[in-house]
Short mmCIF file of C-alpha atoms in Angstrom, two decimals:
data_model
loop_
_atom_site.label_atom_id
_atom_site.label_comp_id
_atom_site.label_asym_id
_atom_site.label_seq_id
_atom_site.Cartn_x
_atom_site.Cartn_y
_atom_site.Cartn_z
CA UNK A 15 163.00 131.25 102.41
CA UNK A 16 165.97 129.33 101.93
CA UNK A 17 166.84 126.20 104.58
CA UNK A 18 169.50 126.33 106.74
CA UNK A 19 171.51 124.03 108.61
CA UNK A 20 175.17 123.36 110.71
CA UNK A 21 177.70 121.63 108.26
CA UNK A 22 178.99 119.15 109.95
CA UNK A 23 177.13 115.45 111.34
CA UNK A 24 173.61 115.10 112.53
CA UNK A 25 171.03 112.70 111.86
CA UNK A 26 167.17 112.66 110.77
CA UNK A 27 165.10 110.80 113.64
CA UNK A 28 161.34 110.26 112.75
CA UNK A 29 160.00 113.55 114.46
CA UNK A 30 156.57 111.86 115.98
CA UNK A 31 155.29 115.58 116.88
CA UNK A 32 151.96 113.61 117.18
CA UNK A 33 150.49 116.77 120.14
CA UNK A 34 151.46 119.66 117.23
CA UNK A 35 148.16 120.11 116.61
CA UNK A 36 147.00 120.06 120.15
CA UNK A 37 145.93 123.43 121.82
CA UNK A 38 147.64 124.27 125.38
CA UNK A 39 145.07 123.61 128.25
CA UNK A 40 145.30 125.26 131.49
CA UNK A 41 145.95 122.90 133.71
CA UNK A 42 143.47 121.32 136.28
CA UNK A 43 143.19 123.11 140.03
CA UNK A 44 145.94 121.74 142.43
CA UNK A 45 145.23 120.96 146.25
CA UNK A 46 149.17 120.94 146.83
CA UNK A 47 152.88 121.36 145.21
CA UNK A 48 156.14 120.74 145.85
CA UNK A 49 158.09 123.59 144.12
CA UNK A 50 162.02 122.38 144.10
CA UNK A 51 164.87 125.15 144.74
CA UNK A 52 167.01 123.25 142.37
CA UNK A 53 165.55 124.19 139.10
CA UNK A 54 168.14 126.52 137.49
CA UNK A 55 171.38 125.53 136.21
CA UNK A 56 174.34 126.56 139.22
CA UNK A 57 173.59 126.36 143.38
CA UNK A 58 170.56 125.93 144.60
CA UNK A 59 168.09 128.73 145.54
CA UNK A 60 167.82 129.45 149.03
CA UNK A 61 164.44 129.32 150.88
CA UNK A 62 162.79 132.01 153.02
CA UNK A 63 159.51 131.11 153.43
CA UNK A 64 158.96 128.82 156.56
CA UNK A 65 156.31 126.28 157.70
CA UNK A 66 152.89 127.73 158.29
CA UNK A 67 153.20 131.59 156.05
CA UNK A 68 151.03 132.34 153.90
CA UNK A 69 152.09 132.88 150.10
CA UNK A 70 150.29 134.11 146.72
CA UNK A 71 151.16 133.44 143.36
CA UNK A 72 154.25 134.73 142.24
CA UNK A 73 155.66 135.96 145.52
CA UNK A 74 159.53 135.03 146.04
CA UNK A 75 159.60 131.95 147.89
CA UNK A 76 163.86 131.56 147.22
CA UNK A 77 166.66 133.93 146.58
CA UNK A 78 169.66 133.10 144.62
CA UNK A 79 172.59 131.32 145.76
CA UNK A 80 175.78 132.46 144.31
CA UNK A 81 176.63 134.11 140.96
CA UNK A 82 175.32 131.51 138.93
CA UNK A 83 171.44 131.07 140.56
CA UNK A 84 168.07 132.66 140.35
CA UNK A 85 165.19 133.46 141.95
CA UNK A 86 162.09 130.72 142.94
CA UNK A 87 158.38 131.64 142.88
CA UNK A 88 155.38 130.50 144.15
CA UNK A 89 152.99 129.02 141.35
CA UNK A 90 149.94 129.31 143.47
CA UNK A 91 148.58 130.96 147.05
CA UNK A 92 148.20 129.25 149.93
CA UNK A 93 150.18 127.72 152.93
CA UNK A 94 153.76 126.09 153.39
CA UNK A 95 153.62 123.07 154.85
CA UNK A 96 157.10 121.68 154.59
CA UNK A 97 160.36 123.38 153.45
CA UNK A 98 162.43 119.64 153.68
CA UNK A 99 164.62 117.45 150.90
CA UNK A 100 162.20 115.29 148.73
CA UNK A 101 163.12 113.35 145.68
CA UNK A 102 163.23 114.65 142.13
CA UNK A 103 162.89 112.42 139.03
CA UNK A 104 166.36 110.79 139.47
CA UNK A 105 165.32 110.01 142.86
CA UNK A 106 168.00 112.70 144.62
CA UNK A 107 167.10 114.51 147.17
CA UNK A 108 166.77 118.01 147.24
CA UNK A 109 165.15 120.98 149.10
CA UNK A 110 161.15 121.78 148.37
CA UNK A 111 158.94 123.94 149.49
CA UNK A 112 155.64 122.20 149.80
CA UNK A 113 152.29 124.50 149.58
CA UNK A 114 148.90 123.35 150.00
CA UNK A 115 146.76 125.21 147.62
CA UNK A 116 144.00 127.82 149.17
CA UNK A 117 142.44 129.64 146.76
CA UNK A 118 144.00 131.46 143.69
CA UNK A 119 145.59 134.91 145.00
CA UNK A 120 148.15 136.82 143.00
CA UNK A 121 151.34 138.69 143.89
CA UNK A 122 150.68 142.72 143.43
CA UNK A 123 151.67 143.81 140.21
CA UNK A 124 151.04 140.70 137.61
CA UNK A 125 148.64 141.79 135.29
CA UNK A 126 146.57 138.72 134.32
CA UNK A 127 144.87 140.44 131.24
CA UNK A 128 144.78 138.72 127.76
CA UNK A 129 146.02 142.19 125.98
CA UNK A 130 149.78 142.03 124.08
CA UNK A 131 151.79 144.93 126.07
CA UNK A 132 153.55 146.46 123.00
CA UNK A 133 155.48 149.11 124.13
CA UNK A 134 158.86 148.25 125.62
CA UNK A 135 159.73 150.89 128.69
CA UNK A 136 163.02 151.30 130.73
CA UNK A 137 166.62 151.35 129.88
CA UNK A 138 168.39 147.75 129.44
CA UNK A 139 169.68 147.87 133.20
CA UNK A 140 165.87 147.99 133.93
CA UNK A 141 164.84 145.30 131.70
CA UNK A 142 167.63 143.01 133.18
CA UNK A 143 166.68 143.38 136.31
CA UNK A 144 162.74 142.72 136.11
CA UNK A 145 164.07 139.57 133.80
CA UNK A 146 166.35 138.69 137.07
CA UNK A 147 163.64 139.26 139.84
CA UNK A 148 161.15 137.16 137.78
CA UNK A 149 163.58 134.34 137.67
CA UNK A 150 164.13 133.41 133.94
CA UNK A 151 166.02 130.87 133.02
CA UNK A 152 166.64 128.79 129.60
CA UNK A 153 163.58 126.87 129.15
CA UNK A 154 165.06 124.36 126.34
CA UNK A 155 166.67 122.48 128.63
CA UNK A 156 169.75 123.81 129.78
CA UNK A 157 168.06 126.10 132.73
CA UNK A 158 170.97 128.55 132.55
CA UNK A 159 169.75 131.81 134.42
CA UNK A 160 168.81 133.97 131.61
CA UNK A 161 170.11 137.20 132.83
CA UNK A 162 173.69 136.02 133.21
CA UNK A 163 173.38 134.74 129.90
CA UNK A 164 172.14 138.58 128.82
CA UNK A 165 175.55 140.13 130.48
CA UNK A 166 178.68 138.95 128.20
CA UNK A 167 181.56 139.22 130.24
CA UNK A 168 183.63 142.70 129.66
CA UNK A 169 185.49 142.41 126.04
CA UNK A 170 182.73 139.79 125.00
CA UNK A 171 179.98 141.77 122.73
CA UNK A 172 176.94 140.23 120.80
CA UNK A 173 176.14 140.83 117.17
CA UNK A 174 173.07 138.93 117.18
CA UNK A 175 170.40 137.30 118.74
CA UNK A 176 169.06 133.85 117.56
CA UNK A 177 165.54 132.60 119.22
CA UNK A 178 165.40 128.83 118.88
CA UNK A 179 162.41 127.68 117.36
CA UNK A 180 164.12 124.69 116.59
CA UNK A 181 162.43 122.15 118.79
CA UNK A 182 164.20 119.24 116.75
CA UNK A 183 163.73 117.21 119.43
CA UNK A 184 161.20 114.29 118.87
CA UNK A 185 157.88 114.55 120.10
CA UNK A 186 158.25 117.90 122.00
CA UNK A 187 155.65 120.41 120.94
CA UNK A 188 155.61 123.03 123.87
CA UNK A 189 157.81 125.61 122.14
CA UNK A 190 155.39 124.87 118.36
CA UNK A 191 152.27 125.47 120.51
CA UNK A 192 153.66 128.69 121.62
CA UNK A 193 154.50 130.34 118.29
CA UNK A 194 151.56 129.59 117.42
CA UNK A 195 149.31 131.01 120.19
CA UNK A 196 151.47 133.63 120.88
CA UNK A 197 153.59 134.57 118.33
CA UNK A 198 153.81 138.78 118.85
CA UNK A 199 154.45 137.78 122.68
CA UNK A 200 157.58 135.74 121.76
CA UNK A 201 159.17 138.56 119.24
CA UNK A 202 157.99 141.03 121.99
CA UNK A 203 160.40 139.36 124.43
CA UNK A 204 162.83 138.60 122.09
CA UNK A 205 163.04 142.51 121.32
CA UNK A 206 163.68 142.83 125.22
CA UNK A 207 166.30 141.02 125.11
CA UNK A 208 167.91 142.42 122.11
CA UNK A 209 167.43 145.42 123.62
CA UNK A 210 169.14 144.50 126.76
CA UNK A 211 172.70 142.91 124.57
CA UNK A 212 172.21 145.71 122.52
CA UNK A 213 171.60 143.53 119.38
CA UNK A 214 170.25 145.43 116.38
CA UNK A 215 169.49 141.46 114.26
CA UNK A 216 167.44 139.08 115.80
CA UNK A 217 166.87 135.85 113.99
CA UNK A 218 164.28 133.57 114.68
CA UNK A 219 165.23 130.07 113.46
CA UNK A 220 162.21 127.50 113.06
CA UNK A 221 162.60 123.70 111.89
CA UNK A 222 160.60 123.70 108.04
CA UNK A 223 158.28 120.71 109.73
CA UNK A 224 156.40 123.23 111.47
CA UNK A 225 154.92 125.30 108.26
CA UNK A 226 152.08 126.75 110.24
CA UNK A 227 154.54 128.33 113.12
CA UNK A 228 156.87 129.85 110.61
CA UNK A 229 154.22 131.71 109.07
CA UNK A 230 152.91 132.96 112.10
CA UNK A 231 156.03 134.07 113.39
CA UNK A 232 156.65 135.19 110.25
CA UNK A 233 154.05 137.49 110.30
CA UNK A 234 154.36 138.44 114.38
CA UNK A 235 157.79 139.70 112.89
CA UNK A 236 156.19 142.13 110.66
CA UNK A 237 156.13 145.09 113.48
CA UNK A 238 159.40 145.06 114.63
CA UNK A 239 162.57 145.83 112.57
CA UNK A 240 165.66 144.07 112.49
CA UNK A 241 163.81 140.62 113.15
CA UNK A 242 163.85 137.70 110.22
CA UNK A 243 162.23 134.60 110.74
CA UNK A 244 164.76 131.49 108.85
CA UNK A 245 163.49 128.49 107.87
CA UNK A 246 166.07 125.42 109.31
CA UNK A 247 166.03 121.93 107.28
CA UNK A 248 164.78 119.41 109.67
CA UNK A 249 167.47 117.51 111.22
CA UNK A 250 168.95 116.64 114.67
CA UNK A 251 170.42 118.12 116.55
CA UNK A 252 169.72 121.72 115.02
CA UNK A 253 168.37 123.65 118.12
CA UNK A 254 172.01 122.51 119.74
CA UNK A 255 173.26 125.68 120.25
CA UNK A 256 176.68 125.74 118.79
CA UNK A 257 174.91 123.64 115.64
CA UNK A 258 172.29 126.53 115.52
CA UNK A 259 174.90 128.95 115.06
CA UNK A 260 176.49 127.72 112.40
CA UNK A 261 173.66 127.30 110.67
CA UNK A 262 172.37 130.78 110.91
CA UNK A 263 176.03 132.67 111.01
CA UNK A 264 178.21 130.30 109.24
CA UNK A 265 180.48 130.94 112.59
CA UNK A 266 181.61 127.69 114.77
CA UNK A 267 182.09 128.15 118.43
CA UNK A 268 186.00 127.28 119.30
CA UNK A 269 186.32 124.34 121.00
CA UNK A 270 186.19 124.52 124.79
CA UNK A 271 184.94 127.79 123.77
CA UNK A 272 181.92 130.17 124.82
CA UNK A 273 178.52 131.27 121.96
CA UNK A 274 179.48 134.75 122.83
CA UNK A 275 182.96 134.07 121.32
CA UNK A 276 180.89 134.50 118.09
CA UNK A 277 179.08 137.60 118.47
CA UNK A 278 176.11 135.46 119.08
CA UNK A 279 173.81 134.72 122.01
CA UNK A 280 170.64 132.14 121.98
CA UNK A 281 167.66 131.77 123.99
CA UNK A 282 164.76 129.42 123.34
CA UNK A 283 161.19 130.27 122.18
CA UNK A 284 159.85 129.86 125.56
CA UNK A 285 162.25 132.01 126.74
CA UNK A 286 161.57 134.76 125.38
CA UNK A 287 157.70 134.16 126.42
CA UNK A 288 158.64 134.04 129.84
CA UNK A 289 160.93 137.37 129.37
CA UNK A 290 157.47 139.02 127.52
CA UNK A 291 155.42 138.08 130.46
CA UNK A 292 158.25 139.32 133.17
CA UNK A 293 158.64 142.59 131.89
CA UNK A 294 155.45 143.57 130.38
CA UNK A 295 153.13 141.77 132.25
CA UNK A 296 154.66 141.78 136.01
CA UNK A 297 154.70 137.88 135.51
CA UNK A 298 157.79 136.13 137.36
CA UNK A 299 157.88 132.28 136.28
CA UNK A 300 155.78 129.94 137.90
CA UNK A 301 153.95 128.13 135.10
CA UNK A 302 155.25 127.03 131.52
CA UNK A 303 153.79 124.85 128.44
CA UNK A 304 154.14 121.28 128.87
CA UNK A 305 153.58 118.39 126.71
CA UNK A 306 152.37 115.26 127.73
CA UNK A 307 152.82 112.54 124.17
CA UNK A 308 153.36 109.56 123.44
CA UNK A 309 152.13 106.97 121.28
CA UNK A 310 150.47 104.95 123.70
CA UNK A 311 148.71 107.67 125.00
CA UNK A 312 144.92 108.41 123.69
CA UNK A 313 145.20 111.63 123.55
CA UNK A 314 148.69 113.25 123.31
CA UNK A 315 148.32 116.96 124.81
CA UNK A 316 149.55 120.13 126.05
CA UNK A 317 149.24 122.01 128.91
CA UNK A 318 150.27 124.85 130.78
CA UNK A 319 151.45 123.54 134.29
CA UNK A 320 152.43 125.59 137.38
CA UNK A 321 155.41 124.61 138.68
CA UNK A 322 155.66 121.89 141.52
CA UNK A 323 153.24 119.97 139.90
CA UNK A 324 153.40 116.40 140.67
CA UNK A 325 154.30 114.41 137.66
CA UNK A 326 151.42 111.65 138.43
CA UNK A 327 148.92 114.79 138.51
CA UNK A 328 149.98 115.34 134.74
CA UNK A 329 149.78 111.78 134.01
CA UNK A 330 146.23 111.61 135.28
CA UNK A 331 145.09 114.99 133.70
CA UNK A 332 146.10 113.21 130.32
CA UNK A 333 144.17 110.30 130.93
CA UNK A 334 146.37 107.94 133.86
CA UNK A 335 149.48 105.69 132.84
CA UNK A 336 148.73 103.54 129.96
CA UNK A 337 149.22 100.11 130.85
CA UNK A 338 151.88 99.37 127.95
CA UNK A 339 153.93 102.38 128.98
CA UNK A 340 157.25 100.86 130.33
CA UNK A 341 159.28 104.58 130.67
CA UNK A 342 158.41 107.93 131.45
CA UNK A 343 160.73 110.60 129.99
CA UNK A 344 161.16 113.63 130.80
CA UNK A 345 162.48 115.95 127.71
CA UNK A 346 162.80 113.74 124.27
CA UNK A 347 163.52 110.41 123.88
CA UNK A 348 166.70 112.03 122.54
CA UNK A 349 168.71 113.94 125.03
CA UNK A 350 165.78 113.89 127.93
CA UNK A 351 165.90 111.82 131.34
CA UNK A 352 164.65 108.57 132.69
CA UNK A 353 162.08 109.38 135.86
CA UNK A 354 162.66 106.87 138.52
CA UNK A 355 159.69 109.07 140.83
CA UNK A 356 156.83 110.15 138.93
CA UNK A 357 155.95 112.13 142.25
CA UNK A 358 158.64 114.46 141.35
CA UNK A 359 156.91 117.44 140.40
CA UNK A 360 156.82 119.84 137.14
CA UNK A 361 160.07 122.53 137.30
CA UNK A 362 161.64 125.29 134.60
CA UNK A 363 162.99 123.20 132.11
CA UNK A 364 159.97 120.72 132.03
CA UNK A 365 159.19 120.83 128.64
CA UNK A 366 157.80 117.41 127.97
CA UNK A 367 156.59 114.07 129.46
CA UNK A 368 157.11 111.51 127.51
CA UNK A 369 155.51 107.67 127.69
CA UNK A 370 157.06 105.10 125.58
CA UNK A 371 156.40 100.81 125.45
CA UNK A 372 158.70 98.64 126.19
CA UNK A 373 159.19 97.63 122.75
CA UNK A 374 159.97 101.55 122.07
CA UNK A 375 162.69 101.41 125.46
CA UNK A 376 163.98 97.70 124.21
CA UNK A 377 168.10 97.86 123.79
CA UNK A 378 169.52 95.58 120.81
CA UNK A 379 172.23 93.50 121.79
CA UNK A 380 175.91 95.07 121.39
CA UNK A 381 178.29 93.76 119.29
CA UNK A 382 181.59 94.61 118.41
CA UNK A 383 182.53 97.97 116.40
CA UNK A 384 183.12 97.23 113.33
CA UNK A 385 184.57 100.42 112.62
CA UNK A 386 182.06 101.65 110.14
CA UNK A 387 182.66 105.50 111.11
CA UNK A 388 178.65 106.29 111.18
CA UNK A 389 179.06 107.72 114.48
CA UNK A 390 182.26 110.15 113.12
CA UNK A 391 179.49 110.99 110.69
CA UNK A 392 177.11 111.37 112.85
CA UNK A 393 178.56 113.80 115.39
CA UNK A 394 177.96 117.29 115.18
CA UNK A 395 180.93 118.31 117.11
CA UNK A 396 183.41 116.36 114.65
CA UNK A 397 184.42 114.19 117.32
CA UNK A 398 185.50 110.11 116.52
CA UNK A 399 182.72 108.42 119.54
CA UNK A 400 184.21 105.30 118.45
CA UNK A 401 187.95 106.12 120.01
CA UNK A 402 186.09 108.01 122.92
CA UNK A 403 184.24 104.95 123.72
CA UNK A 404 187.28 102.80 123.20
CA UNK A 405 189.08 104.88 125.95
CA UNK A 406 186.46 105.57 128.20
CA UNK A 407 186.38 101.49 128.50
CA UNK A 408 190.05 101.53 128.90
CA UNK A 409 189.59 103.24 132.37
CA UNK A 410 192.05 106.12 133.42
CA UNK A 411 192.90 107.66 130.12
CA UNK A 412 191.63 111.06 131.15
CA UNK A 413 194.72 112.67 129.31
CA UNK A 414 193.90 110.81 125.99
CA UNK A 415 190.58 111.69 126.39
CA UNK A 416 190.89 115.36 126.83
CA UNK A 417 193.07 115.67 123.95
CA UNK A 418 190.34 114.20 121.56
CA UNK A 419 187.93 116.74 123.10
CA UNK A 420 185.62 114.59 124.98
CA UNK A 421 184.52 117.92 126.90
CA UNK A 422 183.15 119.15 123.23
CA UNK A 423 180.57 116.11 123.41
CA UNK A 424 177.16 117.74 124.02
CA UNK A 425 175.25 114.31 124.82
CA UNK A 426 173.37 114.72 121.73
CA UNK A 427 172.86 110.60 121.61
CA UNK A 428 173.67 111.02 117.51
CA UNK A 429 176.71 108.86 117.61
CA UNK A 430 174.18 106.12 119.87
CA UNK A 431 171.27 106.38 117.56
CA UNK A 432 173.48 105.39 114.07
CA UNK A 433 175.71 102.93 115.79
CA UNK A 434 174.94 99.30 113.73
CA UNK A 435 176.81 97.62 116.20
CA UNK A 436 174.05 99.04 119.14
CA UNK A 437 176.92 100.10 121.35
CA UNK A 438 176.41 102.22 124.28
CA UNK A 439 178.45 105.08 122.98
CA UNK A 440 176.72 108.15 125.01
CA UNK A 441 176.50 106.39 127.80
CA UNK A 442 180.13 105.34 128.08
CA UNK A 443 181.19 108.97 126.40
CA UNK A 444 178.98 111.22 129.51
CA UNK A 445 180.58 109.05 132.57
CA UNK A 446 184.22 110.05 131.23
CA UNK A 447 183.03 113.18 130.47
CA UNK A 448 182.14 114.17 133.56
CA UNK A 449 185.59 112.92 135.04
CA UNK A 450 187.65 114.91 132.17
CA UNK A 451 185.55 117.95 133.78
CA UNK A 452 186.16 117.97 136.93
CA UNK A 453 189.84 117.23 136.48
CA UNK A 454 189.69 120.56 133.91
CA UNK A 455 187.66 122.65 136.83
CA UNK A 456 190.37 121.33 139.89
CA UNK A 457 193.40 123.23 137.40
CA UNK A 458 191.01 126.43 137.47
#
């Protein structure tokens, strides 16, 4: 199979997938979670559970607020104890429903059996719907509601469907383990979803570093017509969305613009799991592979974690917080966040924890640009980070800004990681990003 890639920018970070080889472990019995009702990219869900009923797994515990929301679950039976703010990993404070854990009982209708469902029933209104009420959302980060994401707006139609099997993010292994544990499950729910856009192609794009998940998706692929398997060339950021469709279409999203403007709509390996399990197996989403990695770590893993999950429990479970670990991350070191509370607990888009030293974390000292153009180079979007940064430290240029298409950045960190000069270029690049946004939403 030939390689693919996007044409423009991107950079080739060490990929330290050191837990690749590690199988997923269920995770240890919990006494108690604290499931959050801001998982999912938009508003909030809205509790309606209260203190003292009694839940089982997978019962709704939170109903969408707004257009852009989805459904919460419960990841294990029991009773609520709290429905109150708490802190996530940033330290903000949003609403939780805490549960403590009394025995293991199960929603009606999730079938727990280990046999692959192969035959797809219902028309595509059905399928959206059971993908809806079980609460899917983009597991590679972003946490958009999936079945928003599987309705184009009217005069928007898709051509194809591209599963991201990337993962080019360093050290992540959640979405390798589950190609290769349950590779027919993945193309089963990619099918779904095909099914539901009406998508005759579905192309499943897989980084060439993991060999041993290509082939099994290769072969998963097999059944089902209209599905190819592509092997990407290893480099960052290639499971960016727009850079993932260039590679595989040779289209480029417009900028400002939506995927769908290209006939094309992705959704991440896990994804499609989690749509499998919702509409063949009854299975909302309460649970999700995790991995826990990390050089310092004995014994890098990965688990499947119900959601709520404290982040200390998963700590623990891997063997308690080194004593040279000086950050916890949650994602990659790449594009993933800080945690200020590591009693935040596990939620949708949790796909990794990751422990690095201090001399990992350590910041070289800025100096000045020297006008090198590695970070033009580097960007994936064709932007120039050097003049972004230059204006962002200029304060109030929100005009200049937009017209060098600051809202294109995608916080990719490429521009940051080639800078010889060790600027902050991200970091200065996201704050006036986020200004330059809400400036472009107050015209709408």
């Amino acid at each position: 199979m030939k390689k693919k890639t996007f044409a423009m920018g991107g950079i080739h970070p060490h990929d330290h997938k050191i837990a690749a080889m590690a199988e997923t472990e269920q995770f240890p019995p919990l006494q108690k979670v604290n499931i959050s009702m801001a998982q999912h990219l938009g508003a909030p869900a809205t509790p309606i559970v209260a203190v003292g009923d009694k839940v089982k797994v997978g019962q709704v515990i939170a109903e969408p607020t707004g257009f852009v929301s989805g459904f919460v679950h419960s990841s294990v039976s029991g009773t609520v104890s709290a429905v109150q703010p708490m802190a996530d990993i940033a330290g903000n404070m949003v609403m939780h429903v805490s549960i403590d854990v009394e025995g293991d009982e199960y929603a009606d209708g999730i079938d727990l059996s280990p046999e692959i469902v192969r035959e797809i029933k219902g028309e595509p209104a059905e399928l959206l719907a059971k993908i809806k009420a079980a609460g899917v959302v983009g597991m590679g980060g972003a946490t958009f509601p999936t079945h928003i994401k599987l309705a184009p707006p009217p005069g928007k139609n898709a051509e194809f469907l591209i599963i991201n099997g990337a993962e080019c993010e360093p050290y992540v292994t959640a979405d390798n383990r589950l190609m290769l544990e349950a590779p027919e499950q993945v193309v089963i729910g990619a099918v779904i979803m095909a099914r539901v856009l009406d998508v005759k192609k579905i192309f499943i794009a897989i980084e060439e570093n993991k060999p041993l998940a290509i082939a099994a998706m290769g072969e998963a692929a097999k059944s089902w017509p209209g599905v190819e398997v592509l092997r990407m060339k290893k480099k960052y950021p290639q499971g960016g969305e727009k850079q993932l469709i260039d590679a595989v279409t040779g289209r480029r999203v417009p900028s400002g613009g939506l995927p769908i403007e290209t006939g094309c709509v992705v959704q991440n390996i896990a994804t499609a799991f989690a749509v499998y399990e919702a509409v063949q197996k009854g299975k909302p989403l309460y649970e999700r592979v995790m991995t826990v990695t990390g050089e310092c770590l004995a014994a890098p893993r990965n688990f499947r974690v119900r959601l709520g999950t404290p982040l200390s429990a998963v700590l623990e479970a891997a063997g308690g917080l080194p004593e040279d670990a000086a950050k916890v991350i949650s994602g990659g070191p790449m594009m993933g966040k800080a945690v200020a509370n590591i009693e935040a607990t596990t939620q949708k888009g949790s796909s990794c924890l990751l422990l690095l030293t201090a001399q990992q974390t350590a910041r070289s000292r800025e100096s000045n640009c020297i006008r090198c153009g590695k970070c033009a180079e580097a960007c994936p979007m064709g932007l120039e980070p050097w003049r972004l940064n230059k204006l962002s430290r200029a304060g109030g240029m929100y005009d200049a800004l937009e017209e060098h298409r600051v809202f294109d950045c995608i916080e990719c960190g490429s521009c940051q990681y080639t800078c010889p000069a060790c600027i902050p270029l991200l970091d200065m690049i996201r704050v006036s990003k986020g200004e330059v946004m809400k400036i472009i939403r107050s015209r709408k």
